[in-house]
PDB file of C-alpha atoms and ligand atoms in Angstrom:
ATOM      1  CA  MET N 619       0.574  -1.162 -44.353  1.00 58.00           C
ATOM      2  CA  THR N 620       1.713   1.150 -41.524  1.00 63.00           C
ATOM      3  CA  LYS N 621       4.133  -0.523 -39.177  1.00 66.00           C
ATOM      4  CA  LYS N 622       3.417   0.008 -35.463  1.00 69.00           C
ATOM      5  CA  ARG N 623       6.354   1.538 -33.590  1.00 73.00           C
ATOM      6  CA  GLN N 624       7.606  -0.547 -30.691  1.00 80.00           C
ATOM      7  CA  MET N 625       7.943   1.142 -27.290  1.00 84.00           C
ATOM      8  CA  SER N 626      11.104   0.173 -25.447  1.00 92.00           C
ATOM      9  CA  GLY N 627      11.253  -0.862 -21.811  1.00 92.00           C
ATOM     10  CA  ARG N 628      13.485   2.165 -21.210  1.00 93.00           C
ATOM     11  CA  THR N 629      10.783   4.564 -22.473  1.00 94.00           C
ATOM     12  CA  VAL N 630       8.144   2.972 -20.241  1.00 93.00           C
ATOM     13  CA  ALA N 631      10.497   3.022 -17.242  1.00 93.00           C
ATOM     14  CA  GLU N 632      11.253   6.727 -17.881  1.00 94.00           C
ATOM     15  CA  LEU N 633       7.516   7.554 -17.999  1.00 93.00           C
ATOM     16  CA  VAL N 634       6.849   5.707 -14.730  1.00 92.00           C
ATOM     17  CA  THR N 635       9.854   7.345 -13.053  1.00 90.00           C
ATOM     18  CA  HIS N 636       8.869  10.804 -14.312  1.00 91.00           C
ATOM     19  CA  LEU N 637       5.312  10.356 -13.000  1.00 89.00           C
ATOM     20  CA  GLY N 638       6.651   9.300  -9.613  1.00 82.00           C
ATOM     21  CA  ARG N 639       9.100  12.209  -9.577  1.00 82.00           C
ATOM     22  CA  ILE N 640       6.394  14.804 -10.266  1.00 81.00           C
ATOM     23  CA  ALA N 641       4.065  13.350  -7.630  1.00 75.00           C
ATOM     24  CA  HIS N 642       6.973  13.197  -5.182  1.00 70.00           C
ATOM     25  CA  GLY N 643       7.914  16.803  -5.977  1.00 67.00           C
ATOM     26  CA  GLU N 644       4.453  17.959  -4.988  1.00 61.00           C
ATOM     27  CA  GLY N 645       5.079  16.635  -1.525  1.00 60.00           C
ATOM     28  CA  PHE N 646       6.177  19.822   0.247  1.00 64.00           C
ATOM     29  CA  VAL N 647       2.708  20.818   1.411  1.00 68.00           C
ATOM     30  CA  ASP N 648       1.515  21.861   4.872  1.00 70.00           C
ATOM     31  CA  ASP N 649       5.099  21.805   6.162  1.00 82.00           C
ATOM     32  CA  LEU N 650       5.387  18.072   5.591  1.00 89.00           C
ATOM     33  CA  THR N 651       8.170  16.560   3.482  1.00 88.00           C
ATOM     34  CA  PRO N 652       7.544  13.959   0.741  1.00 85.00           C
ATOM     35  CA  ALA N 653       8.911  11.273   3.110  1.00 90.00           C
ATOM     36  CA  GLN N 654       6.440  12.318   5.817  1.00 93.00           C
ATOM     37  CA  TRP N 655       3.553  12.250   3.317  1.00 91.00           C
ATOM     38  CA  SER N 656       4.659   8.764   2.210  1.00 91.00           C
ATOM     39  CA  ALA N 657       4.620   7.622   5.828  1.00 95.00           C
ATOM     40  CA  LEU N 658       1.135   9.030   6.406  1.00 95.00           C
ATOM     41  CA  ARG N 659      -0.130   7.289   3.249  1.00 93.00           C
ATOM     42  CA  TYR N 660       1.532   4.049   4.327  1.00 96.00           C
ATOM     43  CA  PHE N 661       0.054   4.048   7.854  1.00 97.00           C
ATOM     44  CA  SER N 662      -3.320   4.982   6.399  1.00 96.00           C
ATOM     45  CA  GLY N 663      -3.360   1.984   4.010  1.00 94.00           C
ATOM     46  CA  ALA N 664      -1.448  -0.697   5.961  1.00 97.00           C
ATOM     47  CA  ASN N 665      -3.247  -3.408   7.893  1.00 96.00           C
ATOM     48  CA  ARG N 666      -2.920  -3.857  11.675  1.00 94.00           C
ATOM     49  CA  PHE N 667      -0.071  -6.397  11.263  1.00 94.00           C
ATOM     50  CA  SER N 668       2.007  -3.983   9.188  1.00 95.00           C
ATOM     51  CA  ARG N 669       1.835  -0.663  11.033  1.00 95.00           C
ATOM     52  CA  ALA N 670       5.338  -1.040  12.506  1.00 95.00           C
ATOM     53  CA  PRO N 671       8.427   1.125  11.831  1.00 95.00           C
ATOM     54  CA  SER N 672      10.342  -1.837  10.329  1.00 94.00           C
ATOM     55  CA  ALA N 673       7.533  -2.608   7.855  1.00 95.00           C
ATOM     56  CA  PHE N 674       7.367   1.048   6.807  1.00 96.00           C
ATOM     57  CA  ALA N 675      11.178   1.095   6.309  1.00 95.00           C
ATOM     58  CA  GLU N 676      10.916  -1.948   4.080  1.00 92.00           C
ATOM     59  CA  TYR N 677       7.983  -0.593   2.082  1.00 91.00           C
ATOM     60  CA  HIS N 678       9.616   2.798   1.637  1.00 89.00           C
ATOM     61  CA  GLY N 679      12.968   1.223   0.655  1.00 86.00           C
ATOM     62  CA  THR N 680      14.877   3.079   3.349  1.00 89.00           C
ATOM     63  CA  THR N 681      16.958   2.227   6.417  1.00 92.00           C
ATOM     64  CA  ARG N 682      15.297   1.618   9.778  1.00 92.00           C
ATOM     65  CA  GLY N 683      17.131   4.673  11.153  1.00 95.00           C
ATOM     66  CA  THR N 684      15.757   7.006   8.466  1.00 95.00           C
ATOM     67  CA  ALA N 685      12.254   5.541   8.793  1.00 96.00           C
ATOM     68  CA  SER N 686      12.418   5.944  12.547  1.00 95.00           C
ATOM     69  CA  GLN N 687      13.380   9.655  12.202  1.00 96.00           C
ATOM     70  CA  THR N 688      10.413  10.255   9.864  1.00 97.00           C
ATOM     71  CA  ILE N 689       8.064   8.489  12.282  1.00 97.00           C
ATOM     72  CA  LYS N 690       9.464  10.336  15.294  1.00 97.00           C
ATOM     73  CA  SER N 691       8.826  13.711  13.648  1.00 97.00           C
ATOM     74  CA  LEU N 692       5.237  12.719  12.785  1.00 97.00           C
ATOM     75  CA  VAL N 693       4.620  11.557  16.364  1.00 97.00           C
ATOM     76  CA  SER N 694       5.976  14.837  17.756  1.00 97.00           C
ATOM     77  CA  GLN N 695       3.786  16.845  15.347  1.00 96.00           C
ATOM     78  CA  GLY N 696       0.699  14.940  16.470  1.00 97.00           C
ATOM     79  CA  TYR N 697       0.078  12.961  13.243  1.00 97.00           C
ATOM     80  CA  LEU N 698       0.886   9.480  14.555  1.00 98.00           C
ATOM     81  CA  ILE N 699       0.319   7.743  17.895  1.00 97.00           C
ATOM     82  CA  ARG N 700       2.772   5.096  19.013  1.00 95.00           C
ATOM     83  CA  ARG N 701       1.330   2.131  20.940  1.00 91.00           C
ATOM     84  CA  ARG N 702       2.686  -1.213  22.050  1.00 86.00           C
ATOM     85  CA  SER N 703       1.834  -4.055  19.688  1.00 75.00           C
ATOM     86  CA  GLU N 704      -1.066  -6.203  20.925  1.00 72.00           C
ATOM     87  CA  ALA N 705       0.683  -9.260  19.466  1.00 69.00           C
ATOM     88  CA  ASP N 706       3.873  -9.225  21.548  1.00 71.00           C
ATOM     89  CA  GLY N 707       3.444  -6.238  23.892  1.00 71.00           C
ATOM     90  CA  ARG N 708       6.940  -5.006  23.016  1.00 76.00           C
ATOM     91  CA  SER N 709       7.200  -3.803  19.414  1.00 81.00           C
ATOM     92  CA  ALA N 710       5.801  -0.431  18.349  1.00 88.00           C
ATOM     93  CA  HIS N 711       2.540  -0.080  16.487  1.00 93.00           C
ATOM     94  CA  LEU N 712       1.555   3.230  14.881  1.00 96.00           C
ATOM     95  CA  ASP N 713      -1.890   4.658  14.203  1.00 96.00           C
ATOM     96  CA  LEU N 714      -3.021   7.845  12.495  1.00 97.00           C
ATOM     97  CA  THR N 715      -4.499  10.595  14.666  1.00 97.00           C
ATOM     98  CA  ASP N 716      -7.606  12.574  13.657  1.00 97.00           C
ATOM     99  CA  LYS N 717      -5.238  15.400  12.680  1.00 96.00           C
ATOM    100  CA  ALA N 718      -3.520  13.060  10.197  1.00 96.00           C
ATOM    101  CA  LYS N 719      -6.839  11.791   8.809  1.00 95.00           C
ATOM    102  CA  ALA N 720      -7.918  15.389   8.237  1.00 94.00           C
ATOM    103  CA  ILE N 721      -4.721  16.392   6.438  1.00 92.00           C
ATOM    104  CA  LEU N 722      -4.860  13.320   4.196  1.00 91.00           C
ATOM    105  CA  ALA N 723      -7.983  14.841   2.620  1.00 87.00           C
ATOM    106  CA  ASP N 724      -5.549  17.410   1.110  1.00 83.00           C
ATOM    107  CA  ASP N 725      -2.968  14.823   0.063  1.00 84.00           C
ATOM    108  CA  PRO N 726      -0.711  16.430  -2.584  1.00 80.00           C
ATOM    109  CA  SER N 727      -0.893  13.243  -4.637  1.00 82.00           C
ATOM    110  CA  LEU N 728      -4.615  13.859  -5.191  1.00 83.00           C
ATOM    111  CA  THR N 729      -3.780  15.137  -8.694  1.00 85.00           C
ATOM    112  CA  LEU N 730      -2.236  11.759  -9.459  1.00 87.00           C
ATOM    113  CA  MET N 731      -5.330  10.006  -8.083  1.00 85.00           C
ATOM    114  CA  GLN N 732      -7.553  12.283 -10.169  1.00 89.00           C
ATOM    115  CA  ALA N 733      -5.492  11.545 -13.292  1.00 91.00           C
ATOM    116  CA  ALA N 734      -5.944   7.812 -12.653  1.00 91.00           C
ATOM    117  CA  GLY N 735      -9.628   8.323 -11.879  1.00 92.00           C
ATOM    118  CA  ALA N 736     -10.140  10.106 -15.212  1.00 96.00           C
ATOM    119  CA  LEU N 737      -9.127   6.961 -17.132  1.00 95.00           C
ATOM    120  CA  SER N 738     -11.811   4.542 -18.273  1.00 95.00           C
ATOM    121  CA  THR N 739     -12.459   1.533 -16.032  1.00 90.00           C
ATOM    122  CA  ALA N 740     -10.878  -0.748 -18.631  1.00 92.00           C
ATOM    123  CA  ALA N 741      -7.772   1.456 -18.925  1.00 94.00           C
ATOM    124  CA  ARG N 742      -7.393   1.636 -15.130  1.00 89.00           C
ATOM    125  CA  ARG N 743      -7.767  -2.134 -14.832  1.00 83.00           C
ATOM    126  CA  HIS N 744      -5.167  -2.724 -17.532  1.00 87.00           C
ATOM    127  CA  LEU N 745      -2.744  -0.155 -16.104  1.00 88.00           C
ATOM    128  CA  ALA N 746      -3.130  -1.473 -12.559  1.00 80.00           C
ATOM    129  CA  ASN N 747      -2.487  -5.056 -13.731  1.00 78.00           C
ATOM    130  CA  VAL N 748       0.623  -3.981 -15.591  1.00 86.00           C
ATOM    131  CA  LEU N 749       1.972  -1.933 -12.665  1.00 85.00           C
ATOM    132  CA  GLU N 750       1.262  -4.800 -10.254  1.00 76.00           C
ATOM    133  CA  ARG N 751       3.309  -7.155 -12.453  1.00 82.00           C
ATOM    134  CA  MET N 752       6.144  -4.630 -12.754  1.00 87.00           C
ATOM    135  CA  LEU N 753       6.186  -4.070  -8.986  1.00 82.00           C
ATOM    136  CA  GLY N 754       6.356  -7.830  -8.334  1.00 82.00           C
ATOM    137  CA  HIS N 755       9.243  -8.176 -10.778  1.00 88.00           C
ATOM    138  CA  VAL N 756      11.224  -5.240  -9.347  1.00 89.00           C
ATOM    139  CA  ALA N 757      10.647  -6.381  -5.732  1.00 86.00           C
ATOM    140  CA  LEU N 758      11.911  -9.867  -6.608  1.00 87.00           C
ATOM    141  CA  GLU N 759      15.011  -8.521  -8.376  1.00 92.00           C
ATOM    142  CA  HIS N 760      15.849  -6.298  -5.375  1.00 88.00           C
ATOM    143  CA  GLY N 761      15.149  -9.025  -2.825  1.00 88.00           C
ATOM    144  CA  LYS N 762      12.356  -6.938  -1.268  1.00 87.00           C
ATOM    145  CA  ARG N 763       9.078  -8.072   0.188  1.00 87.00           C
ATOM    146  CA  PRO N 764       6.360  -7.582  -2.415  1.00 84.00           C
ATOM    147  CA  PHE N 765       3.663  -6.219  -0.047  1.00 88.00           C
ATOM    148  CA  GLY N 766       0.098  -6.769  -1.206  1.00 86.00           C
ATOM    149  CA  MET N 767      -3.481  -7.285  -0.141  1.00 87.00           C
ATOM    150  CA  CYS N 768      -5.285 -10.269   1.369  1.00 90.00           C
ATOM    151  CA  ILE N 769      -7.537 -10.606  -1.667  1.00 84.00           C
ATOM    152  CA  SER N 770      -4.709 -12.062  -3.733  1.00 81.00           C
ATOM    153  CA  CYS N 771      -2.632 -13.560  -0.894  1.00 88.00           C
ATOM    154  CA  ALA N 772      -1.800 -17.268  -0.690  1.00 90.00           C
ATOM    155  CA  HIS N 773      -2.552 -17.175   3.075  1.00 94.00           C
ATOM    156  CA  LEU N 774      -6.144 -15.932   2.811  1.00 93.00           C
ATOM    157  CA  LYS N 775      -8.717 -18.462   4.021  1.00 91.00           C
ATOM    158  CA  GLY N 776     -12.493 -18.207   3.839  1.00 86.00           C
ATOM    159  CA  ASP N 777     -15.058 -17.239   1.264  1.00 77.00           C
ATOM    160  CA  GLY N 778     -16.948 -14.482   3.067  1.00 75.00           C
ATOM    161  CA  CYS N 779     -19.706 -16.795   4.311  1.00 75.00           C
ATOM    162  CA  CYS N 780     -20.500 -16.810   8.040  1.00 71.00           C
ATOM    163  CA  ARG N 781     -20.450 -20.328   9.448  1.00 71.00           C
ATOM    164  CA  GLU N 782     -20.953 -21.135  13.106  1.00 73.00           C
ATOM    165  CA  GLY N 783     -17.767 -20.539  15.098  1.00 71.00           C
ATOM    166  CA  LYS N 784     -15.776 -19.492  12.032  1.00 78.00           C
ATOM    167  CA  PRO N 785     -14.956 -15.993  10.798  1.00 79.00           C
ATOM    168  CA  PRO N 786     -15.871 -15.196   7.178  1.00 85.00           C
ATOM    169  CA  TYR N 787     -12.185 -14.640   6.411  1.00 92.00           C
ATOM    170  CA  GLU N 788      -8.985 -15.629   8.180  1.00 93.00           C
ATOM    171  CA  CYS N 789      -5.234 -15.096   7.767  1.00 96.00           C
ATOM    172  CA  GLY N 790      -3.678 -18.575   7.549  1.00 95.00           C
ATOM    173  CA  PHE N 791      -0.199 -17.166   8.207  1.00 95.00           C
ATOM    174  CA  LEU N 792      -1.072 -15.457  11.496  1.00 94.00           C
ATOM    175  CA  GLY N 793      -4.181 -17.432  12.459  1.00 93.00           C
ATOM    176  CA  GLU N 794      -6.170 -14.201  12.872  1.00 93.00           C
ATOM    177  CA  PRO N 795      -9.727 -13.460  11.764  1.00 93.00           C
ATOM    178  CA  LEU N 796     -10.036 -10.724   9.124  1.00 94.00           C
ATOM    179  CA  ASP N 797     -12.941  -8.454   8.429  1.00 91.00           C
ATOM    180  CA  GLU N 798     -13.971  -7.427   4.929  1.00 89.00           C
ATOM    181  CA  ALA N 799     -12.474  -3.914   5.182  1.00 90.00           C
ATOM    182  CA  GLU N 800      -9.046  -5.427   5.889  1.00 93.00           C
ATOM    183  CA  LEU N 801      -8.960  -7.429   2.670  1.00 91.00           C
ATOM    184  CA  GLU N 802      -7.818  -4.439   0.631  1.00 87.00           C
ATOM    185  CA  GLN N 803      -5.178  -3.125   3.049  1.00 93.00           C
ATOM    186  CA  LEU N 804      -1.428  -3.470   2.524  1.00 93.00           C
ATOM    187  CA  CYS N 805       0.339  -6.300   4.331  1.00 95.00           C
ATOM    188  CA  VAL N 806       4.021  -6.914   5.003  1.00 93.00           C
ATOM    189  CA  ASN N 807       3.439 -10.697   5.209  1.00 93.00           C
ATOM    190  CA  TYR N 808       1.738 -10.917   1.815  1.00 89.00           C
ATOM    191  CA  GLU N 809       2.595 -13.792  -0.451  1.00 87.00           C
ATOM    192  CA  ALA N 810       1.340 -13.802  -4.028  1.00 80.00           C
ATOM    193  CA  GLY N 811      -0.904 -16.727  -4.550  1.00 74.00           C
ATOM    194  CA  LYS N 812      -4.384 -16.082  -5.775  1.00 56.00           C
ATOM    195  CA  ALA N 813      -5.636 -14.093  -8.746  1.00 56.00           C
ATOM    196  CA  SER N 814      -4.453 -10.504  -9.075  1.00 49.00           C
ATOM    197  CA  ALA N 815      -5.544  -8.186  -6.271  1.00 50.00           C
ATOM    198  CA  VAL N 816      -6.287  -5.617  -8.887  1.00 47.00           C
ATOM    199  CA  LYS N 817      -8.756  -7.864 -10.724  1.00 51.00           C
ATOM    200  CA  HIS N 818     -10.526  -8.603  -7.443  1.00 55.00           C
ATOM    201  CA  ALA N 819     -10.648  -4.945  -6.432  1.00 54.00           C
ATOM    202  CA  PHE N 820     -12.210  -3.984  -9.737  1.00 49.00           C
ATOM    203  CA  SER N 821     -14.715  -6.824  -9.836  1.00 55.00           C
ATOM    204  CA  ARG N 822     -15.723  -6.032  -6.212  1.00 55.00           C
ATOM    205  CA  ALA N 823     -16.052  -2.318  -7.047  1.00 55.00           C
ATOM    206  CA  ALA N 824     -18.194  -3.159 -10.082  1.00 50.00           C
ATOM    207  CA  LEU N 825     -20.611  -5.053  -7.809  1.00 43.00           C
ATOM    208  CA  ARG N 826     -21.048  -2.086  -5.441  1.00 48.00           C
TER     209      ARG N 826
HETATM  210  S1  LIG V1070      -3.880 -13.186   4.364  1.00 52.91           S
HETATM  211 FE1  LIG V1070      -1.870 -12.522   3.584  1.00 52.91          FE
HETATM  212  S2  LIG V1070      -2.098 -10.344   3.186  1.00 52.91           S
HETATM  213 FE2  LIG V1070      -3.776 -10.962   4.549  1.00 52.91          FE
HETATM  214  S3  LIG V1070      -3.048 -10.598   6.631  1.00 52.91           S
HETATM  215 FE3  LIG V1070      -2.556 -12.720   6.136  1.00 52.91          FE
HETATM  216  S4  LIG V1070      -0.473 -12.659   5.298  1.00 52.91           S
HETATM  217 FE4  LIG V1070      -1.275 -10.567   5.257  1.00 52.91          FE
END
């Protein structure tokens, strides 16, 4: 009987790192650096509670000073607009401009997205579950916030049904109503609690 070869954790880690390195290396497009592309992707996918410089610094694993320089350059190039947070009126809140939305259609990581899209649904589901578990583990080991989506967050309330005087979904942590589109956006206050976000995303997509 043929014995199956075992794949070491080191080999898997090298593959993941290599993939990230190649995608990162493709970042010098349209005069934007990989860090600037990362920021545009972050502010495009983050929910309204997480579009602050400090949250981006944490997500990107960089210092607040470095994150602030990246953001400043994107504001001066017309890709981000800085507003005052509606929550406290003091902290900064950043939104993408139309120019940024247009350039994201040519995101250099599209090849990575296409490679993932070419996998079967089952393979994507399996891979996404595995990566989600690895991310959670690494974030915990490094004392970082895990970031995640409402659909698997312990603070999500509601079942999508409209009842009089109550929103279909609500954030129990912030006491804010949530609309359906926000359920799959990244959040800095995320706390793992419910079933995997990935499983939800795939089962929701299968119903569409
Ligand atoms: S439910 Fe969780 S992920 Fe969603 S906004 Fe609230 S804290 Fe963030």
